[in-house]
CSV table of C-alpha atoms and ligand atoms in Angstrom, one decimal:
chain,number,residue,atom,x,y,z
A,1,MET,CA,187.5,126.2,-55.0
A,2,GLY,CA,189.5,123.5,-53.5
A,3,ASN,CA,188.0,121.0,-57.0
A,4,LEU,CA,190.0,123.8,-59.5
A,5,CYS,CA,192.8,124.5,-57.5
A,6,LYS,CA,193.7,120.6,-57.8
A,7,LYS,CA,192.4,121.1,-61.4
A,8,LEU,CA,195.5,124.1,-62.2
A,9,MET,CA,198.0,121.7,-59.6
A,10,MET,CA,197.2,119.5,-62.0
A,11,LEU,CA,197.7,121.2,-64.6
A,12,LEU,CA,201.2,122.9,-63.2
A,13,HIS,CA,202.3,118.8,-62.2
A,14,SER,CA,201.5,117.6,-66.1
A,15,ARG,CA,201.9,120.5,-68.6
A,16,LEU,CA,205.4,121.3,-68.7
A,17,THR,CA,205.1,122.9,-72.0
A,18,LEU,CA,203.2,125.8,-70.7
A,19,THR,CA,203.9,128.9,-71.4
A,20,ALA,CA,205.9,131.7,-68.5
A,21,LEU,CA,202.8,133.8,-68.5
A,22,ILE,CA,200.2,130.7,-67.7
A,23,PHE,CA,203.2,129.1,-65.4
A,24,ALA,CA,203.4,132.3,-63.0
A,25,GLY,CA,199.0,132.6,-63.2
A,26,ILE,CA,198.9,129.1,-62.4
A,27,LEU,CA,201.6,129.4,-59.4
A,28,GLY,CA,200.2,132.3,-57.9
A,29,MET,CA,196.9,130.7,-57.5
A,30,GLY,CA,198.7,127.4,-56.4
A,31,MET,CA,200.3,129.1,-53.9
A,32,ALA,CA,196.3,130.7,-52.9
A,33,CYS,CA,195.1,127.7,-53.1
A,34,ASN,CA,197.5,126.6,-50.3
A,35,LYS,CA,197.4,129.4,-47.8
A,36,LYS,CA,193.0,128.7,-48.2
A,37,GLU,CA,193.4,125.7,-47.2
A,38,THR,CA,196.1,125.8,-44.2
A,39,SER,CA,194.0,129.5,-43.5
A,40,GLY,CA,193.4,129.3,-39.6
A,41,GLU,CA,194.8,125.6,-39.2
A,42,GLY,CA,198.5,126.2,-39.5
A,43,SER,CA,200.5,123.9,-42.2
A,44,PHE,CA,200.3,120.0,-42.4
A,45,ASN,CA,203.4,119.3,-42.3
A,46,PRO,CA,204.1,116.7,-39.4
A,47,THR,CA,207.3,116.2,-37.4
A,48,PRO,CA,208.1,112.6,-38.0
A,49,MET,CA,208.9,111.0,-34.1
A,50,VAL,CA,212.2,109.2,-34.7
A,51,PHE,CA,212.9,105.8,-32.3
A,52,VAL,CA,216.0,104.3,-31.4
A,53,LYS,CA,216.6,101.5,-30.1
A,54,PRO,CA,218.8,101.0,-27.4
A,55,ILE,CA,221.3,98.5,-27.7
A,56,ASN,CA,220.5,96.4,-24.7
A,57,LEU,CA,216.6,95.5,-25.4
A,58,PRO,CA,215.3,93.5,-28.2
A,59,GLU,CA,212.8,94.7,-30.8
A,60,PRO,CA,210.0,96.2,-29.6
A,61,THR,CA,206.2,94.5,-31.2
A,62,TYR,CA,204.6,97.7,-32.3
A,63,ASN,CA,205.4,98.8,-35.3
A,64,PHE,CA,207.2,102.3,-35.3
A,65,THR,CA,207.5,102.2,-39.2
A,66,THR,CA,204.0,101.4,-40.5
A,67,GLU,CA,202.5,103.7,-37.3
A,68,GLN,CA,205.1,106.5,-38.3
A,69,PRO,CA,204.8,108.5,-34.7
A,70,THR,CA,205.1,112.6,-35.9
A,71,LYS,CA,205.5,115.0,-33.0
A,72,GLU,CA,202.3,116.3,-33.5
A,73,GLY,CA,200.2,112.8,-32.9
A,74,PHE,CA,202.1,112.2,-30.1
A,75,ALA,CA,201.1,115.6,-29.1
A,76,LEU,CA,197.3,115.0,-29.7
A,77,GLY,CA,197.8,111.6,-28.1
A,78,ARG,CA,199.4,113.5,-24.8
A,79,LYS,CA,196.2,116.0,-24.7
A,80,LEU,CA,193.8,113.0,-24.8
A,81,PHE,CA,195.7,110.8,-22.1
A,82,TYR,CA,194.7,114.1,-19.3
A,83,ASP,CA,191.5,115.1,-20.9
A,84,GLU,CA,188.4,114.0,-18.3
A,85,ARG,CA,186.2,114.0,-21.4
A,86,LEU,CA,187.3,110.9,-22.0
A,87,SER,CA,185.1,109.5,-19.3
A,88,ASP,CA,181.0,110.0,-18.5
A,89,ASP,CA,180.5,112.6,-16.0
A,90,ASN,CA,183.8,114.2,-16.9
A,91,THR,CA,186.2,113.7,-14.3
A,92,ILE,CA,188.2,111.0,-15.1
A,93,SER,CA,191.3,110.7,-17.3
A,94,CYS,CA,193.9,108.2,-18.5
A,95,GLY,CA,196.1,110.2,-16.1
A,96,SER,CA,193.7,110.3,-13.2
A,97,CYS,CA,194.8,106.1,-12.8
A,98,HIS,CA,198.1,106.0,-14.5
A,99,LYS,CA,200.9,108.8,-13.1
A,100,ALA,CA,203.8,109.6,-14.9
A,101,SER,CA,206.1,110.3,-12.4
A,102,ALA,CA,205.5,106.9,-11.3
A,103,ALA,CA,206.3,105.1,-14.5
A,104,PHE,CA,202.4,105.5,-14.9
A,105,ALA,CA,201.0,103.2,-11.7
A,106,ASP,CA,198.6,105.1,-9.5
A,107,PRO,CA,201.7,105.1,-6.3
A,108,GLY,CA,199.5,104.2,-2.8
A,109,VAL,CA,196.3,103.2,-4.2
A,110,ALA,CA,195.5,99.8,-4.6
A,111,LEU,CA,192.7,99.9,-6.6
A,112,SER,CA,192.5,103.3,-8.5
A,113,PRO,CA,188.7,104.8,-8.3
A,114,GLY,CA,187.1,106.0,-11.9
A,115,VAL,CA,184.3,107.4,-12.0
A,116,ARG,CA,181.9,108.6,-9.3
A,117,LYS,CA,184.8,106.9,-7.1
A,118,GLN,CA,184.1,102.9,-8.1
A,119,VAL,CA,186.7,100.9,-7.7
A,120,GLY,CA,187.3,97.0,-9.9
A,121,ILE,CA,189.4,94.5,-8.5
A,122,ARG,CA,192.5,94.9,-10.2
A,123,ASN,CA,195.6,97.5,-9.3
A,124,SER,CA,196.6,100.1,-12.4
A,125,THR,CA,200.0,99.0,-13.7
A,126,THR,CA,202.5,101.2,-15.4
A,127,ILE,CA,202.5,101.8,-19.0
A,128,MET,CA,206.6,101.7,-19.8
A,129,ASN,CA,207.9,99.7,-22.8
A,130,VAL,CA,204.0,98.9,-23.9
A,131,ALA,CA,206.0,99.3,-27.8
A,132,TRP,CA,207.4,95.6,-26.2
A,133,ASN,CA,204.1,94.2,-25.3
A,134,ALA,CA,202.2,91.3,-27.0
A,135,ASP,CA,199.7,91.8,-24.7
A,136,PHE,CA,197.8,94.2,-22.2
A,137,PHE,CA,196.1,94.8,-19.2
A,138,TRP,CA,197.4,91.4,-15.9
A,139,ASP,CA,195.1,89.4,-18.0
A,140,GLY,CA,196.0,90.1,-22.3
A,141,ARG,CA,192.5,90.6,-23.3
A,142,ALA,CA,194.1,93.3,-25.5
A,143,THR,CA,196.6,92.6,-28.1
A,144,HIS,CA,197.4,96.1,-30.0
A,145,LEU,CA,198.8,99.4,-28.5
A,146,ASN,CA,195.9,100.7,-30.8
A,147,ASP,CA,193.5,98.7,-28.9
A,148,GLN,CA,194.0,98.8,-25.8
A,149,PRO,CA,192.1,102.5,-24.4
A,150,ILE,CA,188.6,101.4,-25.7
A,151,SER,CA,189.0,99.0,-22.2
A,152,PRO,CA,189.1,101.5,-19.8
A,153,ILE,CA,186.9,104.2,-21.9
A,154,HIS,CA,184.3,101.5,-22.0
A,155,ASN,CA,185.2,100.4,-18.9
A,156,PRO,CA,181.2,101.1,-16.3
A,157,LEU,CA,183.5,101.5,-13.0
A,158,GLU,CA,186.8,103.8,-15.1
A,159,MET,CA,185.2,105.8,-17.6
A,160,ASN,CA,182.1,104.4,-18.8
A,161,GLU,CA,182.0,106.4,-22.0
A,162,SER,CA,181.6,105.3,-25.3
A,163,ILE,CA,184.2,106.1,-27.8
A,164,ALA,CA,181.3,107.7,-30.3
A,165,ASN,CA,180.2,110.4,-27.2
A,166,VAL,CA,183.8,111.4,-26.8
A,167,VAL,CA,184.0,112.2,-29.9
A,168,LYS,CA,180.8,114.3,-30.2
A,169,LYS,CA,181.9,115.9,-26.7
A,170,ILE,CA,185.6,117.1,-28.6
A,171,LYS,CA,185.0,117.1,-32.7
A,172,ASP,CA,183.5,121.8,-32.5
A,173,ASP,CA,186.6,122.2,-29.7
A,174,ALA,CA,188.4,124.6,-31.3
A,175,THR,CA,192.1,123.6,-30.2
A,176,TYR,CA,191.7,119.5,-31.2
A,177,LYS,CA,190.7,120.7,-34.2
A,178,SER,CA,193.7,122.0,-35.4
A,179,MET,CA,195.5,119.7,-33.2
A,180,PHE,CA,193.8,117.1,-35.6
A,181,TYR,CA,194.8,118.8,-38.8
A,182,LYS,CA,198.3,119.2,-37.7
A,183,ALA,CA,199.0,115.5,-36.9
A,184,TYR,CA,196.7,113.8,-39.7
A,185,GLY,CA,196.1,117.1,-42.4
A,186,THR,CA,192.1,116.9,-41.5
A,187,ASP,CA,190.1,118.7,-38.8
A,188,VAL,CA,188.0,116.1,-38.5
A,189,VAL,CA,187.8,114.7,-35.1
A,190,ASP,CA,187.5,110.1,-35.2
A,191,SER,CA,187.7,107.4,-33.5
A,192,VAL,CA,190.6,105.3,-35.5
A,193,LYS,CA,192.9,108.9,-34.4
A,194,ILE,CA,192.1,108.9,-31.5
A,195,LEU,CA,192.9,105.9,-30.1
A,196,LYS,CA,196.5,106.1,-33.1
A,197,SER,CA,197.2,109.4,-31.2
A,198,LEU,CA,197.2,107.7,-28.0
A,199,GLY,CA,199.0,104.6,-28.9
A,200,MET,CA,201.8,107.0,-30.7
A,201,PHE,CA,202.0,108.9,-26.8
A,202,MET,CA,202.3,105.4,-25.2
A,203,ALA,CA,204.3,104.2,-27.7
A,204,PHE,CA,207.0,106.4,-26.1
A,205,ALA,CA,206.9,106.2,-22.6
A,206,ASN,CA,210.0,104.0,-22.5
A,207,SER,CA,212.0,103.2,-20.0
A,208,TYR,CA,216.0,102.3,-20.3
A,209,ASN,CA,218.3,105.0,-18.9
A,210,SER,CA,218.9,103.6,-15.7
A,211,LYS,CA,221.9,102.9,-13.4
A,212,PHE,CA,221.0,98.9,-15.0
A,213,ASP,CA,221.2,100.0,-18.5
A,214,ARG,CA,224.5,102.2,-18.7
A,215,VAL,CA,226.4,99.0,-16.5
A,216,GLN,CA,225.3,96.8,-19.0
A,217,ARG,CA,226.1,99.2,-22.2
A,218,ASN,CA,229.1,100.1,-20.1
A,219,GLU,CA,228.2,103.7,-20.6
A,220,ASN,CA,230.9,106.2,-18.8
A,221,SER,CA,232.4,102.5,-17.1
A,222,GLU,CA,229.8,102.8,-14.9
A,223,LYS,CA,229.9,99.6,-12.5
A,224,PHE,CA,227.8,98.0,-9.9
A,225,THR,CA,228.9,98.6,-5.9
A,226,VAL,CA,229.5,94.8,-4.7
A,227,THR,CA,225.9,94.5,-2.9
A,228,GLU,CA,224.2,95.3,-6.3
A,229,GLN,CA,226.6,92.9,-7.9
A,230,GLU,CA,225.4,90.0,-5.5
A,231,GLY,CA,222.1,91.6,-5.3
A,232,TYR,CA,221.7,91.0,-9.7
A,233,VAL,CA,223.1,87.2,-9.2
A,234,VAL,CA,220.1,86.1,-6.3
A,235,PHE,CA,218.2,87.7,-9.3
A,236,ILE,CA,219.0,86.1,-12.1
A,237,LYS,CA,219.0,82.9,-9.8
A,238,LYS,CA,214.9,83.3,-9.1
A,239,CYS,CA,213.3,86.4,-10.6
A,240,ASP,CA,215.1,86.2,-14.1
A,241,PRO,CA,212.8,83.1,-14.8
A,242,CYS,CA,209.8,84.8,-15.6
A,243,HIS,CA,211.0,88.3,-14.8
A,244,LYS,CA,213.2,88.6,-17.9
A,245,GLY,CA,216.2,89.9,-19.5
A,246,HIS,CA,216.4,93.5,-20.1
A,247,LEU,CA,212.3,94.2,-20.0
A,248,PHE,CA,212.4,92.7,-16.6
A,249,THR,CA,209.2,90.1,-17.6
A,250,ASP,CA,209.4,87.4,-20.7
A,251,ASN,CA,205.3,89.3,-21.2
A,252,LYS,CA,204.2,85.7,-20.4
A,253,PHE,CA,201.1,84.5,-17.8
A,254,HIS,CA,202.3,82.7,-14.8
A,255,ILE,CA,201.1,82.1,-11.2
A,256,ASN,CA,204.1,83.5,-8.9
A,257,GLY,CA,202.7,81.4,-5.8
A,258,LEU,CA,200.2,84.1,-5.0
A,259,PRO,CA,197.1,82.7,-3.2
A,260,PRO,CA,193.8,83.6,-5.0
A,261,THR,CA,192.3,85.3,-2.2
A,262,ASP,CA,189.2,87.0,-4.5
A,263,ALA,CA,188.2,84.0,-6.2
A,264,LYS,CA,186.1,86.4,-8.5
A,265,ASP,CA,189.2,87.6,-10.5
A,266,SER,CA,191.2,84.0,-12.3
A,267,GLY,CA,193.1,85.9,-14.3
A,268,ARG,CA,194.2,85.2,-17.5
A,269,PHE,CA,191.4,82.5,-17.3
A,270,VAL,CA,188.7,85.2,-17.8
A,271,ILE,CA,190.2,85.6,-21.8
A,272,THR,CA,190.9,82.4,-22.4
A,273,ARG,CA,188.2,80.1,-20.4
A,274,ASN,CA,191.0,77.4,-20.6
A,275,ILE,CA,191.5,76.1,-17.4
A,276,ASN,CA,194.7,75.6,-17.1
A,277,ASP,CA,195.0,79.9,-17.5
A,278,LEU,CA,192.9,80.0,-13.8
A,279,TYR,CA,194.6,83.2,-11.3
A,280,LEU,CA,197.2,83.3,-14.5
A,281,PHE,CA,198.5,86.9,-14.2
A,282,LYS,CA,201.0,88.5,-16.8
A,283,THR,CA,204.4,88.6,-15.3
A,284,PRO,CA,204.8,92.9,-14.8
A,285,SER,CA,208.1,94.2,-15.5
A,286,LEU,CA,210.2,95.3,-12.2
A,287,ARG,CA,212.1,98.8,-13.8
A,288,ASN,CA,211.3,102.0,-11.5
A,289,ILE,CA,209.7,99.1,-9.0
A,290,LEU,CA,210.5,101.3,-6.1
A,291,TYR,CA,208.0,104.2,-7.1
A,292,THR,CA,205.0,102.0,-8.0
A,293,ALA,CA,203.8,100.3,-5.1
A,294,PRO,CA,201.4,98.9,-4.2
A,295,TYR,CA,202.2,95.7,-5.6
A,296,MET,CA,200.7,92.6,-7.9
A,297,HIS,CA,197.1,92.4,-9.8
A,298,ASP,CA,195.5,93.8,-6.5
A,299,GLY,CA,197.8,95.7,-5.0
A,300,ARG,CA,197.2,93.2,-2.1
A,301,PHE,CA,201.6,94.0,-0.7
A,302,ASN,CA,202.9,97.6,0.4
A,303,THR,CA,206.2,96.5,0.4
A,304,LEU,CA,209.3,95.0,-1.1
A,305,ASP,CA,209.7,92.9,2.1
A,306,GLU,CA,206.4,91.9,2.2
A,307,VAL,CA,206.7,90.6,-1.8
A,308,PHE,CA,210.3,88.3,-0.4
A,309,THR,CA,208.2,87.2,2.2
A,310,HIS,CA,205.1,86.3,-0.1
A,311,TYR,CA,207.8,84.5,-2.6
A,312,THR,CA,209.5,83.4,0.7
A,313,LYS,CA,206.3,82.0,1.7
A,314,ASN,CA,204.0,80.6,-1.0
A,315,ALA,CA,206.1,79.9,-4.0
A,316,GLY,CA,209.8,78.1,-3.0
A,317,LEU,CA,211.7,80.8,-3.5
A,318,GLU,CA,213.7,81.2,-0.4
A,319,VAL,CA,214.5,84.6,-0.2
A,320,THR,CA,217.3,84.6,2.7
A,321,ASN,CA,217.5,88.4,5.1
A,322,ALA,CA,221.1,88.3,3.4
A,323,ASP,CA,219.0,88.3,-0.1
A,324,ARG,CA,217.0,90.5,0.8
A,325,THR,CA,219.5,93.5,1.2
A,326,ARG,CA,221.5,92.7,-2.2
A,327,LEU,CA,217.8,92.7,-3.7
A,328,LYS,CA,216.8,96.0,-2.7
A,329,ALA,CA,220.3,97.0,-3.7
A,330,PHE,CA,219.6,95.9,-7.2
A,331,LEU,CA,216.2,96.1,-7.5
A,332,ALA,CA,217.3,99.8,-7.1
A,333,THR,CA,219.7,100.2,-9.7
A,334,LEU,CA,215.9,100.1,-12.1
A,335,THR,CA,215.0,103.3,-11.4
A,336,ASP,CA,215.0,105.2,-14.8
A,337,SER,CA,215.0,109.1,-13.3
A,338,THR,CA,215.2,110.6,-16.8
A,339,PHE,CA,212.1,108.7,-17.7
A,340,LEU,CA,210.6,109.5,-14.7
A,341,ASN,CA,210.8,112.9,-14.5
A,342,ASN,CA,210.6,113.3,-18.3
A,343,LYS,CA,208.0,116.8,-19.0
A,344,ASP,CA,207.4,115.4,-22.0
A,345,PHE,CA,204.8,112.9,-20.8
A,346,ALA,CA,203.6,115.8,-17.9
A,347,ASP,CA,200.5,116.7,-18.1
A,348,PRO,CA,200.2,119.5,-20.7
A,349,GLY,CA,197.5,121.7,-19.1
A,350,ASN,CA,193.6,120.9,-21.6
B,1,HEC,C1,190.3,104.2,-12.7
B,1,HEC,C2,191.6,104.3,-13.0
B,1,HEC,C3,192.0,103.9,-14.7
B,1,HEC,C4,191.4,105.1,-16.1
B,1,HEC,C5,190.7,105.9,-15.9
B,1,HEC,C6,192.6,104.8,-17.3
B,1,HEC,N1,193.7,103.3,-16.3
B,1,HEC,FE1,194.8,102.1,-18.1
B,1,HEC,N2,194.6,100.3,-16.2
B,1,HEC,C7,193.9,101.1,-15.1
B,1,HEC,C8,194.1,99.7,-14.4
B,1,HEC,C9,193.5,99.1,-13.2
B,1,HEC,C10,194.8,98.8,-15.5
B,1,HEC,C11,194.5,96.2,-15.1
B,1,HEC,C12,193.6,96.4,-15.7
B,1,HEC,C13,193.9,95.6,-15.9
B,1,HEC,O1,194.5,94.4,-16.1
B,1,HEC,O2,192.8,94.2,-16.0
B,1,HEC,C14,194.9,99.4,-16.1
B,1,HEC,C15,196.0,98.8,-17.7
B,1,HEC,C16,196.3,100.2,-18.7
B,1,HEC,C17,197.4,99.2,-19.7
B,1,HEC,C18,197.4,98.1,-19.7
B,1,HEC,C19,199.6,98.0,-20.0
B,1,HEC,C20,200.4,96.6,-19.6
B,1,HEC,O3,201.5,96.9,-19.4
B,1,HEC,O4,199.3,95.6,-19.8
B,1,HEC,C21,197.3,100.6,-20.5
B,1,HEC,C22,198.1,100.4,-21.7
B,1,HEC,C23,196.6,101.3,-19.9
B,1,HEC,N3,195.7,101.2,-18.7
B,1,HEC,C24,196.6,102.9,-20.7
B,1,HEC,C25,195.3,103.5,-20.1
B,1,HEC,C26,195.1,104.6,-20.9
B,1,HEC,C27,195.3,104.9,-22.7
B,1,HEC,C28,193.4,104.7,-20.9
B,1,HEC,C29,192.7,106.5,-21.0
B,1,HEC,C30,192.2,106.0,-21.8
B,1,HEC,C31,193.4,104.4,-19.0
B,1,HEC,N4,194.5,103.2,-19.5
B,1,HEC,C32,192.6,104.7,-18.1
B,1,HEC,C33,193.5,101.6,-14.5
B,1,HEC,C34,192.7,102.7,-15.3
B,2,HEC,C1,207.2,81.6,-11.6
B,2,HEC,C2,207.5,82.7,-12.1
B,2,HEC,C3,208.1,84.3,-11.6
B,2,HEC,C4,208.8,84.6,-10.8
B,2,HEC,C5,209.9,82.9,-10.3
B,2,HEC,C6,209.3,85.6,-9.6
B,2,HEC,N1,208.1,86.3,-10.2
B,2,HEC,FE1,207.4,88.5,-9.5
B,2,HEC,N2,206.0,88.0,-10.1
B,2,HEC,C7,205.2,87.6,-11.4
B,2,HEC,C8,204.4,87.2,-11.5
B,2,HEC,C9,203.1,86.7,-12.7
B,2,HEC,C10,203.7,88.6,-10.8
B,2,HEC,C11,202.3,89.3,-10.7
B,2,HEC,C12,201.6,88.1,-10.0
B,2,HEC,C13,199.8,88.4,-9.4
B,2,HEC,O1,199.5,89.7,-9.5
B,2,HEC,O2,198.8,87.6,-9.6
B,2,HEC,C14,204.7,89.1,-10.1
B,2,HEC,C15,204.8,89.9,-9.2
B,2,HEC,C16,206.2,90.7,-9.3
B,2,HEC,C17,206.2,91.8,-8.1
B,2,HEC,C18,205.0,92.4,-8.2
B,2,HEC,C19,205.6,93.7,-9.2
B,2,HEC,C20,203.8,94.7,-9.3
B,2,HEC,O3,204.5,95.6,-10.2
B,2,HEC,O4,203.0,94.4,-8.9
B,2,HEC,C21,207.5,92.2,-7.8
B,2,HEC,C22,208.3,93.2,-6.8
B,2,HEC,C23,208.3,90.6,-7.8
B,2,HEC,N3,207.1,89.9,-8.8
B,2,HEC,C24,209.1,90.3,-7.8
B,2,HEC,C25,210.0,88.6,-7.4
B,2,HEC,C26,211.0,89.0,-7.1
B,2,HEC,C27,212.4,89.9,-6.6
B,2,HEC,C28,211.4,87.7,-7.2
B,2,HEC,C29,212.5,86.2,-7.0
B,2,HEC,C30,212.4,86.0,-5.4
B,2,HEC,C31,210.1,87.3,-8.5
B,2,HEC,N4,209.0,87.6,-8.6
B,2,HEC,C32,210.2,86.0,-9.1
B,2,HEC,C33,206.3,85.9,-11.9
B,2,HEC,C34,206.8,85.3,-10.8
């Protein structure tokens, strides 16, 4: 039936001289074919999801042109992100360790538990402006957003599952089949589309509507207070060399003076095996920093004051008491409540 439909439709396209009678007959058939193809699945007519680059940020690294994100792909990624079936015992989802209301960090938790309450050695990062990342994780072990989810799924301490088995678990689920159809025109669930959809979801988890952004873009003539402005001056001098520009990260690897308390974690060295990379970690963004404590790759600091004490003591970046007040006021302008409260990123309820 499918083949016959195709042949008839091709004929319709190629033979423009057909009589009105045949034409009408084929057209009716064509419509019937169409109906058959979409019955029970909904129609395949995905809506492109447009990315508009904010004027104060550079070009992203995620390629919105070739990835062609759609509302349907995003919805599928969102469902997968909150689905516990991505873990071996069906108890842990990506959202268990990454909370949307905290820029996808895990607030108050130094080391997020994975399956069977196991813990690793690293603090959950934010998932925020990852469309601008060239490297992912504290050590940069993934270099494309669509490859990144393989790591937590396979990690024995996190989800301890294989992507092939995830496919097995969800491939006959009627909701997923319908969502795959709507996003990709096929109800066959496969790992590439799972990863691509998670990538689409995360590529839109972007923060660029804080007071800082409005001031920089001169929106509504918003201005910094005197203390915030003084904080920005201190920040540019002491922190911007690594927490660079409007992304607040240079996306590079540094040692920020932290004494390695845990020799098990040698940072970037784990990936490169280059001795110069020992104890280097990727500079985290400081956007929404008031919501993402505890801080550093192992969550060792609970407050910004502890962070300032660290920089003063270990990194030769003296943060005076007056500077602390100024920096705190400035860092508070990086809170983006539009992003933190965006219901599009919340658990859709599986
Ligand atoms: C058990 C907790 C846990 C689970 C489950 C988990 N993550 Fe993570 N995630 C982390 C930790 C911890 C890190 C930092 C790890 C590191 O750098 O080695 C991280 C890092 C990331 C990053 C890197 C962000 C950046 O800026 O470099 C992304 C993206 C991410 N996770 C997405 C996901 C996705 C998608 C899933 C589900 C498939 C997931 N995570 C499941 C704990 C978790
Ligand atoms: C030499 C580069 C460099 C400079 C300068 C620097 N930082 Fe950092 N910062 C880093 C790196 C790298 C990390 C992650 C280190 C780790 O976890 O091992 C970090 C982590 C942080 C964190 C924790 C963020 C999180 O999500 O866990 C805060 C807060 C912070 N820095 C604030 C500052 C402030 C404030 C200044 C200026 C006084 C500053 N930094 C100067 C490189 C730097």
